[in-house]
CSV table of C-alpha atoms and ligand atoms in Angstrom, one decimal:
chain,number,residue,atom,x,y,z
N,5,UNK,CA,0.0,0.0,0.0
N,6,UNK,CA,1.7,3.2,-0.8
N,7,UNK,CA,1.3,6.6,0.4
N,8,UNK,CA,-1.1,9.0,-1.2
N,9,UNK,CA,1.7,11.1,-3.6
N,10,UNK,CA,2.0,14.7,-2.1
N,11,UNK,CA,0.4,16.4,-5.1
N,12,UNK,CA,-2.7,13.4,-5.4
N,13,UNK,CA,-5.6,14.7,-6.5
N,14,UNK,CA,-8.0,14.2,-3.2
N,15,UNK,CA,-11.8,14.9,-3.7
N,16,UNK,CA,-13.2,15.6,0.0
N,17,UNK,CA,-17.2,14.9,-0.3
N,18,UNK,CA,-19.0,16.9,2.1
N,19,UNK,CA,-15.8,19.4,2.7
N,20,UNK,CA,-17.9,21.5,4.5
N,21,UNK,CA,-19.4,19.3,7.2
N,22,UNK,CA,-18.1,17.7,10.8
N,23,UNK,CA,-16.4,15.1,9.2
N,24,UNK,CA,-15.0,17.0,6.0
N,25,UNK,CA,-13.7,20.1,7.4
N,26,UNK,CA,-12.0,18.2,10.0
N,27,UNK,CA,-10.4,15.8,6.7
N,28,UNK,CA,-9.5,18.7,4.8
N,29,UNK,CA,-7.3,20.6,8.0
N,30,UNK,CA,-5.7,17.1,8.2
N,31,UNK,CA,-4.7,16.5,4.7
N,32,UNK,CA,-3.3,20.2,4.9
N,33,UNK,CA,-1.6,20.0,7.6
N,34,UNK,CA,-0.1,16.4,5.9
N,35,UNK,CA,1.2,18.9,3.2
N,36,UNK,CA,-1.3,18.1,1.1
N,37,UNK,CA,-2.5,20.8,-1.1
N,38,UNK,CA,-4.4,19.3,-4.9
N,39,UNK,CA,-7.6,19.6,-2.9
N,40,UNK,CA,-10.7,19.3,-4.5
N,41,UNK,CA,-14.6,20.0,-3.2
N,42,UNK,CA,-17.7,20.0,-4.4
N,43,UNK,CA,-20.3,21.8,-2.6
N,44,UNK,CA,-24.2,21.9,-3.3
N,45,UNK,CA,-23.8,24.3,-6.3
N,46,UNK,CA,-21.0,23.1,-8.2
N,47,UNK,CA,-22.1,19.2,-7.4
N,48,UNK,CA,-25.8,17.9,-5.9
N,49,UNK,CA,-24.1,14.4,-4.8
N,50,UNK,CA,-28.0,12.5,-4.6
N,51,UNK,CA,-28.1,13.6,-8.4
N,52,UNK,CA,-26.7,10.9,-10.8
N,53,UNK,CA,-26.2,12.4,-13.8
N,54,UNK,CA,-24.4,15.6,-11.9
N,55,UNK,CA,-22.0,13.2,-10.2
N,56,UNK,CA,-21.0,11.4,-13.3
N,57,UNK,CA,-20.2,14.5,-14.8
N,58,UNK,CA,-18.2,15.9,-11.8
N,59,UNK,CA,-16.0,12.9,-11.7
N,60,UNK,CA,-15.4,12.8,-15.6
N,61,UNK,CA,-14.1,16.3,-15.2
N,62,UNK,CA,-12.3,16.1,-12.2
N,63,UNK,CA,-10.5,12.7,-12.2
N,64,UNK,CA,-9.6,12.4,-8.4
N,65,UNK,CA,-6.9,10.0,-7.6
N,66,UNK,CA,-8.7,9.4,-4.0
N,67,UNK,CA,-11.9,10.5,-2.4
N,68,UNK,CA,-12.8,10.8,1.3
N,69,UNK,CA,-17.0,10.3,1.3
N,70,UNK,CA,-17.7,12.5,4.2
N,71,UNK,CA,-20.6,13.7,2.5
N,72,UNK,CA,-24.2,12.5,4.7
N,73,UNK,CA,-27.6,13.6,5.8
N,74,UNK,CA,-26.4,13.2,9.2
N,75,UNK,CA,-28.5,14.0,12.7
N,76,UNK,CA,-28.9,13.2,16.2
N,77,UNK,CA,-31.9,11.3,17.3
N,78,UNK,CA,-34.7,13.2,16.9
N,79,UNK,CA,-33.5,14.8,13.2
N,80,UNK,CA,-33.1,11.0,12.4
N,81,UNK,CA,-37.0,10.1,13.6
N,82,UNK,CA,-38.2,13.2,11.8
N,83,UNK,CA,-36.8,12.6,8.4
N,84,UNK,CA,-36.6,9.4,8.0
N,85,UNK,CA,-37.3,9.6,4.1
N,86,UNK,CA,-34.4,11.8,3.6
N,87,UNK,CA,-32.1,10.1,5.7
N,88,UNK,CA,-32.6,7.0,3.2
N,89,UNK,CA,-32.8,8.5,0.2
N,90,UNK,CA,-30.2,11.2,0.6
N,91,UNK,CA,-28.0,8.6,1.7
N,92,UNK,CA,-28.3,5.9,-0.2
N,93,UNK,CA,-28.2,8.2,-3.1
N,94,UNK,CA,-24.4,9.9,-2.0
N,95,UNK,CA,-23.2,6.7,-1.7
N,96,UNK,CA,-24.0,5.0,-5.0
N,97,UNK,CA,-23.7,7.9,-7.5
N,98,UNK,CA,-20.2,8.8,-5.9
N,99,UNK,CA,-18.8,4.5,-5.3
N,100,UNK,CA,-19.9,4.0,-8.6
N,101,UNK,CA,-18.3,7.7,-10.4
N,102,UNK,CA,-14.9,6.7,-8.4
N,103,UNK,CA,-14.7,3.2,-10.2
N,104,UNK,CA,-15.9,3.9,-13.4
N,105,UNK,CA,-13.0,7.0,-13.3
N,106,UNK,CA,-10.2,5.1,-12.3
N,107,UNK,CA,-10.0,6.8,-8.7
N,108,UNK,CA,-6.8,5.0,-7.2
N,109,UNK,CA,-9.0,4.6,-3.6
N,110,UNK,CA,-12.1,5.8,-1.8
N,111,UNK,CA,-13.0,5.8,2.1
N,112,UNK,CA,-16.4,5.6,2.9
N,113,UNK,CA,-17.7,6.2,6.5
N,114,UNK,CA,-20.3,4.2,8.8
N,115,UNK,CA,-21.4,4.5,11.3
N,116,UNK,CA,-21.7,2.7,15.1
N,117,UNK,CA,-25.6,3.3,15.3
N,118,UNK,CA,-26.1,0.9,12.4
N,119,UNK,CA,-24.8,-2.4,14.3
N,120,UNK,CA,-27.8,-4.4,15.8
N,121,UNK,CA,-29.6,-2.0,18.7
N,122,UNK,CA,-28.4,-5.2,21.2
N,123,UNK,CA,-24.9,-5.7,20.1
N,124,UNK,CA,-22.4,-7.4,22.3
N,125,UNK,CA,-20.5,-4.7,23.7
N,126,UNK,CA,-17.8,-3.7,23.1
N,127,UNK,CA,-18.8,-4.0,19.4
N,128,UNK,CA,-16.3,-6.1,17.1
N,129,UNK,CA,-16.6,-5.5,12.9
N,130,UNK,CA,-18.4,-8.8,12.9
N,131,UNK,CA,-21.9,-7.9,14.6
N,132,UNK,CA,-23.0,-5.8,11.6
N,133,UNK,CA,-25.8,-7.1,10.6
N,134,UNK,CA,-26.2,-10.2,13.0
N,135,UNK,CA,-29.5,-8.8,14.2
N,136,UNK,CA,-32.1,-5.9,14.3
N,137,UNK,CA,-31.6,-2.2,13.7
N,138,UNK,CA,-32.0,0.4,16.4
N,139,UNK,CA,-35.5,1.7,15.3
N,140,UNK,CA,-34.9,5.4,15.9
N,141,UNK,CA,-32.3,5.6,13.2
N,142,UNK,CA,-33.4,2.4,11.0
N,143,UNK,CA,-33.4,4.4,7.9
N,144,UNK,CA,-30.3,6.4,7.9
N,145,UNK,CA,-28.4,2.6,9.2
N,146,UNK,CA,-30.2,1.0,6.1
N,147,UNK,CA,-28.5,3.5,4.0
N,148,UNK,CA,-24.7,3.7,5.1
N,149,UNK,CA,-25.5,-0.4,5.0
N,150,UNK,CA,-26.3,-0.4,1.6
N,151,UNK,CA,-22.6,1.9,1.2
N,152,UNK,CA,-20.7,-0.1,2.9
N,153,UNK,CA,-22.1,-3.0,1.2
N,154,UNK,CA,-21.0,-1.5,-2.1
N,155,UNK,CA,-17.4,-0.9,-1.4
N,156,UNK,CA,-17.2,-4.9,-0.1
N,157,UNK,CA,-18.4,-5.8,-3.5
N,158,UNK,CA,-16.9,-3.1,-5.9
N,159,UNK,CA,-14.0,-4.7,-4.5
N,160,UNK,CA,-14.6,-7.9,-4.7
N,161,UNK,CA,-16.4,-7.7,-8.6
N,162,UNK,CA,-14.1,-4.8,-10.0
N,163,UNK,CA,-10.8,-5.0,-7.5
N,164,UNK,CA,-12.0,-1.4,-6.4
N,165,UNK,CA,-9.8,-0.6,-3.9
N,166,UNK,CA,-12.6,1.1,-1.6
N,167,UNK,CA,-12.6,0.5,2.4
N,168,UNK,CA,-15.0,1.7,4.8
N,169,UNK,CA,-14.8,3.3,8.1
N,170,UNK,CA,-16.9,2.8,10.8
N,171,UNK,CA,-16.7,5.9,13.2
N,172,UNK,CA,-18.5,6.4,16.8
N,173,UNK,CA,-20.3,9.4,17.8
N,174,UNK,CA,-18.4,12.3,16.7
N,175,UNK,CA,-18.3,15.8,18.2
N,176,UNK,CA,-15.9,18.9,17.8
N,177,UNK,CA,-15.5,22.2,15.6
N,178,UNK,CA,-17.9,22.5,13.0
N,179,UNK,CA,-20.6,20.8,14.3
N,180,UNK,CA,-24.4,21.4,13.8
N,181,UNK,CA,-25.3,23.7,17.6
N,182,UNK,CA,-29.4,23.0,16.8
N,183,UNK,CA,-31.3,22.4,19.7
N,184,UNK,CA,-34.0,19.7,18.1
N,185,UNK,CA,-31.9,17.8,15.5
N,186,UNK,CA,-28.0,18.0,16.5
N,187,UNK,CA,-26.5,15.4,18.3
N,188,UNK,CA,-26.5,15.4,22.2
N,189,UNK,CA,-22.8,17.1,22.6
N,190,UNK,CA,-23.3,20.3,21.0
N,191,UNK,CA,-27.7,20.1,22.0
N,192,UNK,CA,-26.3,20.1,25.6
N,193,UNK,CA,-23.3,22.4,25.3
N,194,UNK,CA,-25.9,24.9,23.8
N,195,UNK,CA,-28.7,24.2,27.0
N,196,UNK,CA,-25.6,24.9,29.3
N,197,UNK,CA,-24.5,27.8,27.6
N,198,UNK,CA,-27.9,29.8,27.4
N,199,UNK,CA,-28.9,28.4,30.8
N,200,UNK,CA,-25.7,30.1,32.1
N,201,UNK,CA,-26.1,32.9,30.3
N,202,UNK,CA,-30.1,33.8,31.3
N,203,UNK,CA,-29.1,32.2,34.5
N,204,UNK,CA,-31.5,29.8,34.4
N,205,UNK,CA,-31.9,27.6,37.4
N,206,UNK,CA,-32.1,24.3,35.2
N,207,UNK,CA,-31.5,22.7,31.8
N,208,UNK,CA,-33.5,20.4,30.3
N,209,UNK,CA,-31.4,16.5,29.3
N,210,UNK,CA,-33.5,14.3,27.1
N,211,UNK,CA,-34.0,11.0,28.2
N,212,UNK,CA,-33.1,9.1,31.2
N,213,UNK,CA,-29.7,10.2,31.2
N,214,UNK,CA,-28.6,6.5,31.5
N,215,UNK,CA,-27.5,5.1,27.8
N,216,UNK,CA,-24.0,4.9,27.6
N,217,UNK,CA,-22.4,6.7,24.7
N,218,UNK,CA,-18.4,6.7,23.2
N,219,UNK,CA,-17.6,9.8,21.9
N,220,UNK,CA,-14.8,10.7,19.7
N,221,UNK,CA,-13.3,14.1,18.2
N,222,UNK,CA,-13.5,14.3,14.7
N,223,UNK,CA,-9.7,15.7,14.6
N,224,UNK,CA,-9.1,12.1,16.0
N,225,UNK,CA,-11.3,11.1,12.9
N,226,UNK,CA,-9.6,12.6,10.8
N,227,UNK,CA,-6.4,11.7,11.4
N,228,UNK,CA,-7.3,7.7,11.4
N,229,UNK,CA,-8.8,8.6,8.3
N,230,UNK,CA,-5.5,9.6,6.8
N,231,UNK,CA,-3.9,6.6,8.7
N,232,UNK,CA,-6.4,4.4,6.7
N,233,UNK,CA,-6.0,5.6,3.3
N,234,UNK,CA,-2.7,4.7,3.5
N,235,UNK,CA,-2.4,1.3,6.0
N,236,UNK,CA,-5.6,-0.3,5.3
N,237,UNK,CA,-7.0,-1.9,2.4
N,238,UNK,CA,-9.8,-4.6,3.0
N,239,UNK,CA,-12.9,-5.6,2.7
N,240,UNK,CA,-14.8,-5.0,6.0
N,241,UNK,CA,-15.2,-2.2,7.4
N,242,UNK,CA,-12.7,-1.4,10.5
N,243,UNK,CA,-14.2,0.6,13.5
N,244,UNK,CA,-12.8,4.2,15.0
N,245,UNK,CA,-13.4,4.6,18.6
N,246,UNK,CA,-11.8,5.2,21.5
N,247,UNK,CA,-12.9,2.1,23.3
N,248,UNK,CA,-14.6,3.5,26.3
N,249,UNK,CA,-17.5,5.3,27.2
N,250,UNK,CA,-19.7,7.2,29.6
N,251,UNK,CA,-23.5,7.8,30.3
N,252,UNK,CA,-25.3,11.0,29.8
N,253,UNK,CA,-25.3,11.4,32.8
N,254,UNK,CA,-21.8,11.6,33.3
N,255,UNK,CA,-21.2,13.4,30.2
N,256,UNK,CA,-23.6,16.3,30.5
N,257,UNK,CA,-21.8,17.0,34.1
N,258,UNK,CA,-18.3,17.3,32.2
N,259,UNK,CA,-20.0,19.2,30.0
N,260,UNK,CA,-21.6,21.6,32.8
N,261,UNK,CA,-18.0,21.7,34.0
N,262,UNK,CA,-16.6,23.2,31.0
N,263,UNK,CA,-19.3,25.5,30.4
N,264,UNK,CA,-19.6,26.7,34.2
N,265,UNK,CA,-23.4,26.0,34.5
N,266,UNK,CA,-24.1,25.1,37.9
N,267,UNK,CA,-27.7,25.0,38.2
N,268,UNK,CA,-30.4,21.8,37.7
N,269,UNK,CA,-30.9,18.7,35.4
N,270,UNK,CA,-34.5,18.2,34.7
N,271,UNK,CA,-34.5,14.7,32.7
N,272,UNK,CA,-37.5,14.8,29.8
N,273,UNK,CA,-38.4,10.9,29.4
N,274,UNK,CA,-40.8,11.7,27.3
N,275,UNK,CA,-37.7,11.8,25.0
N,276,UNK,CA,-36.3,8.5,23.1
N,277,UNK,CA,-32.8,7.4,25.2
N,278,UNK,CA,-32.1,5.8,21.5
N,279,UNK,CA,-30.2,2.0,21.8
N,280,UNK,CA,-29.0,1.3,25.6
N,281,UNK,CA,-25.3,1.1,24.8
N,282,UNK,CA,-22.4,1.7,21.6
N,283,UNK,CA,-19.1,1.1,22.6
N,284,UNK,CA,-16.5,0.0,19.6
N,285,UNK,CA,-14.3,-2.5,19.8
N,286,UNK,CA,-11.1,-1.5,18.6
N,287,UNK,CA,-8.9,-3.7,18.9
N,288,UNK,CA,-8.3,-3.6,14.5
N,289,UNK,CA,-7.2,-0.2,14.8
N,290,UNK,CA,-5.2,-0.4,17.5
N,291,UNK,CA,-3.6,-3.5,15.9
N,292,UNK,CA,-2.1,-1.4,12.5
N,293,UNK,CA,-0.9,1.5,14.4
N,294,UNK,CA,-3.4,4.0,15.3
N,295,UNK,CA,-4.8,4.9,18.7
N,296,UNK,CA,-6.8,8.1,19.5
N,297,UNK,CA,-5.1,11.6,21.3
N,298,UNK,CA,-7.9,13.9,22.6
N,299,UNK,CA,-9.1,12.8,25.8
N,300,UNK,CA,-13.3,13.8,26.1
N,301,UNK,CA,-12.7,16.4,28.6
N,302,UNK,CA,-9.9,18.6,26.7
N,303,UNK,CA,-11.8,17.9,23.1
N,304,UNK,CA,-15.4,19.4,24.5
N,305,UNK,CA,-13.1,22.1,26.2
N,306,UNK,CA,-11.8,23.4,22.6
N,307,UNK,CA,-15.1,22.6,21.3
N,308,UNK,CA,-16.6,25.4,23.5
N,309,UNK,CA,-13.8,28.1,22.9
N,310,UNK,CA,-15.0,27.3,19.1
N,311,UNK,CA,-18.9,27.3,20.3
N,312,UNK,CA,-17.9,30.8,21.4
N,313,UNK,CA,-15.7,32.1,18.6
N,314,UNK,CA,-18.5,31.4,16.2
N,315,UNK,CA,-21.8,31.3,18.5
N,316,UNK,CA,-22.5,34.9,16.6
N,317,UNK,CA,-22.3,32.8,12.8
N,318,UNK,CA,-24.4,30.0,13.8
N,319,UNK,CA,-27.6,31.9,14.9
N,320,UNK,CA,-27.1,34.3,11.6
N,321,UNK,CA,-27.4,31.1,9.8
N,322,UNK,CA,-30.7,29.6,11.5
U,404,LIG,O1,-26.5,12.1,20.0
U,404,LIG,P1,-27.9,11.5,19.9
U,404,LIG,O2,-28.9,12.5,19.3
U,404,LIG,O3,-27.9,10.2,19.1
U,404,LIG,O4,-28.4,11.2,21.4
U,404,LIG,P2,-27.7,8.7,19.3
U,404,LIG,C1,-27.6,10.4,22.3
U,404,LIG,C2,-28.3,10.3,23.6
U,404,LIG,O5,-28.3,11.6,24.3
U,404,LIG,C3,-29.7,9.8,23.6
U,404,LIG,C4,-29.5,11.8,24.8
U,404,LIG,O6,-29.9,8.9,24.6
U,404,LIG,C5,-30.5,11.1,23.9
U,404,LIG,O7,-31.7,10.9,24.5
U,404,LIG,N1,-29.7,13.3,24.9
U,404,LIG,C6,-29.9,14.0,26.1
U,404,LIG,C7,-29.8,14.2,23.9
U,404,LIG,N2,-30.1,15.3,25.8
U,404,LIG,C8,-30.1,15.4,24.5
U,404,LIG,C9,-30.3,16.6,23.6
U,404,LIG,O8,-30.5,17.7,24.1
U,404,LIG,N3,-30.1,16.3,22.3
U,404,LIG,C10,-29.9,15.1,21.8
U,404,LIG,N4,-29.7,14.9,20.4
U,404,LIG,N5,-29.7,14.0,22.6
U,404,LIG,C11,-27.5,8.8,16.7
U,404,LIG,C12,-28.2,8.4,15.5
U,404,LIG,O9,-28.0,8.1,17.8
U,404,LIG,O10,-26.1,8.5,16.6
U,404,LIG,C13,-27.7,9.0,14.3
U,404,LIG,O11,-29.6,8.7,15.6
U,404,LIG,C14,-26.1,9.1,14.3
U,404,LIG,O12,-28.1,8.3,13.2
U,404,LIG,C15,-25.5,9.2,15.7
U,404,LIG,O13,-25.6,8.0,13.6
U,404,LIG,C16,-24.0,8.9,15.7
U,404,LIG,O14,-26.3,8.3,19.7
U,404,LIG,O15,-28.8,8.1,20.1
């Protein structure tokens, strides 16, 4: 497996999202500079015909799919049709424009929330699909299925070289602050923030407070993205976790700490707590070189300083 040449052509899909931006610093900061991106205008990624035209153009040596319809819990009950169509849609026009172009590799990224709801914890790579979906985000794990499905067997029909991530619950600069359809880090990092700010006696937590979640930063992402481009090259997908995890419970009082709210938790249970547990087993990863750096505490600690460097940006754009 060779590295990626220093003036590759890399296609980032989705440069402007979590997962994108947070490619895009790393490959710079790799010295790599023959970026390319598409963005909504220049390329609508669920349109075929668009795509196929993008690619014959463009001719990308390698391409980082970090393009989704992503959203935390509630987004993901809400819009269900989107999150399967807009997904399964990404992935096949781009998998399929990257072969039929002669892209040297693609990585495609998962997801932990689409292994069975109940799966043995921590999770290995071979519970996918051993059992049934978590039913608050069926359709979006149906999708990123049906992607990771087509990199096994582009490689296996064509000798695509295209591997497959599968990343835990992500959080850090960039991501989406919206109270109803973000995910719980930057929902609750928002709640502490405004409650501190109004000086509010309480914040609201959805749930019980009791699932256990493992989160990881996406600069940590992106740097075992890198590391898999150029160490990994086979058929099932490999996970990207940190291989430990904490309740709600536990995190929203880290995340009070950082903040510096120091009033109430009022628990609504008339919100989902989504599947009980999703904890990565990581023992792959670990085993071709790569560990994670940012410890949960000091990532949602520069998370905030960027919450507040661009709080005034984010409610222009709502
Ligand atoms: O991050 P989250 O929305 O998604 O919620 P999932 C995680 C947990 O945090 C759930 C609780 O148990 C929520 O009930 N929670 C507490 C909150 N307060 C809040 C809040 O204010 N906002 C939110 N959003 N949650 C997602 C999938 O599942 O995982 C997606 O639905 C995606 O498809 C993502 O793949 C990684 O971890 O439950």
């Amino acid at each position: 497996m060779a590295k990626m040449a220093a003036d590759a052509k890399i296609f980032v899909a989705g440069h402007s999202g979590l997962v994108g931006s947070a490619i895009m610093r790393a490959l710079r900061a790799n010295g790599y500079s023959n970026l390319i991106v598409g963005g909504r205008s220049k390329v609508d990624l669920t349109r075929q015909s668009e795509v196929e035209a993008f690619f014959e153009s463009e001719k990308p040596d390698y391409v980082f799919l970090a393009a989704a319809k992503v959203g935390g819990i509630h987004a993901n009950q809400t819009f269900p049709a989107e999150f399967i169509y807009q997904n399964m849609m990404i992935a096949a026009n781009v998998i399929e424009a990257a072969w039929r172009n002669d892209c040297e590799k693609l990585l495609y990224l998962g997801s932990s929330c689409i292994y069975p709801r109940l799966a043995p914890q921590p999770i290995p790579e071979s519970a996918l699909l051993t059992s049934t979906l978590e039913p608050t985000n069926e359709p979006y794990a149906i999708a990123k299925i049906a992607g990771l499905k087509l990199c096994e067997y582009y490689r296996k029909q064509y000798g695509f070289d295209a591997i497959s991530l599968m990343p835990t619950n992500l959080y850090g600069p960039g991501d989406n602050f919206d109270l109803e359809h973000s995910h719980v880090i930057p929902a609750l990092m928002r709640k502490a923030h405004e409650a501190k700010m109004m000086g509010a006696p309480a914040m609201v937590v959805w749930g019980t407070g009791a699932p256990r979640r493992e989160f990881l930063h996406v600069d940590d992402l992106a740097d075992a993205a890198l590391h898999l481009m150029e160490h990994y090259s086979e058929a099932t997908t490999i996970n990207v976790g940190v291989g430990k995890d904490v309740t709600i419970k536990e995190l929203v009082a880290i995340i009070c700490d950082v903040v510096g709210f120091e009033g109430e938790l009022e628990f609504d249970t008339s919100r989902p707590d989504g599947t009980p547990q999703k904890m990565l087993d990581i023992a792959r990863l670990r085993s071709i070189g790569w560990t994670p750096n940012i410890e949960l505490r000091d990532g949602l600690a520069t998370t905030y300083a960027w919450f507040l460097e661009n709080i005034d940006q984010l409610r222009a754009a709502e």
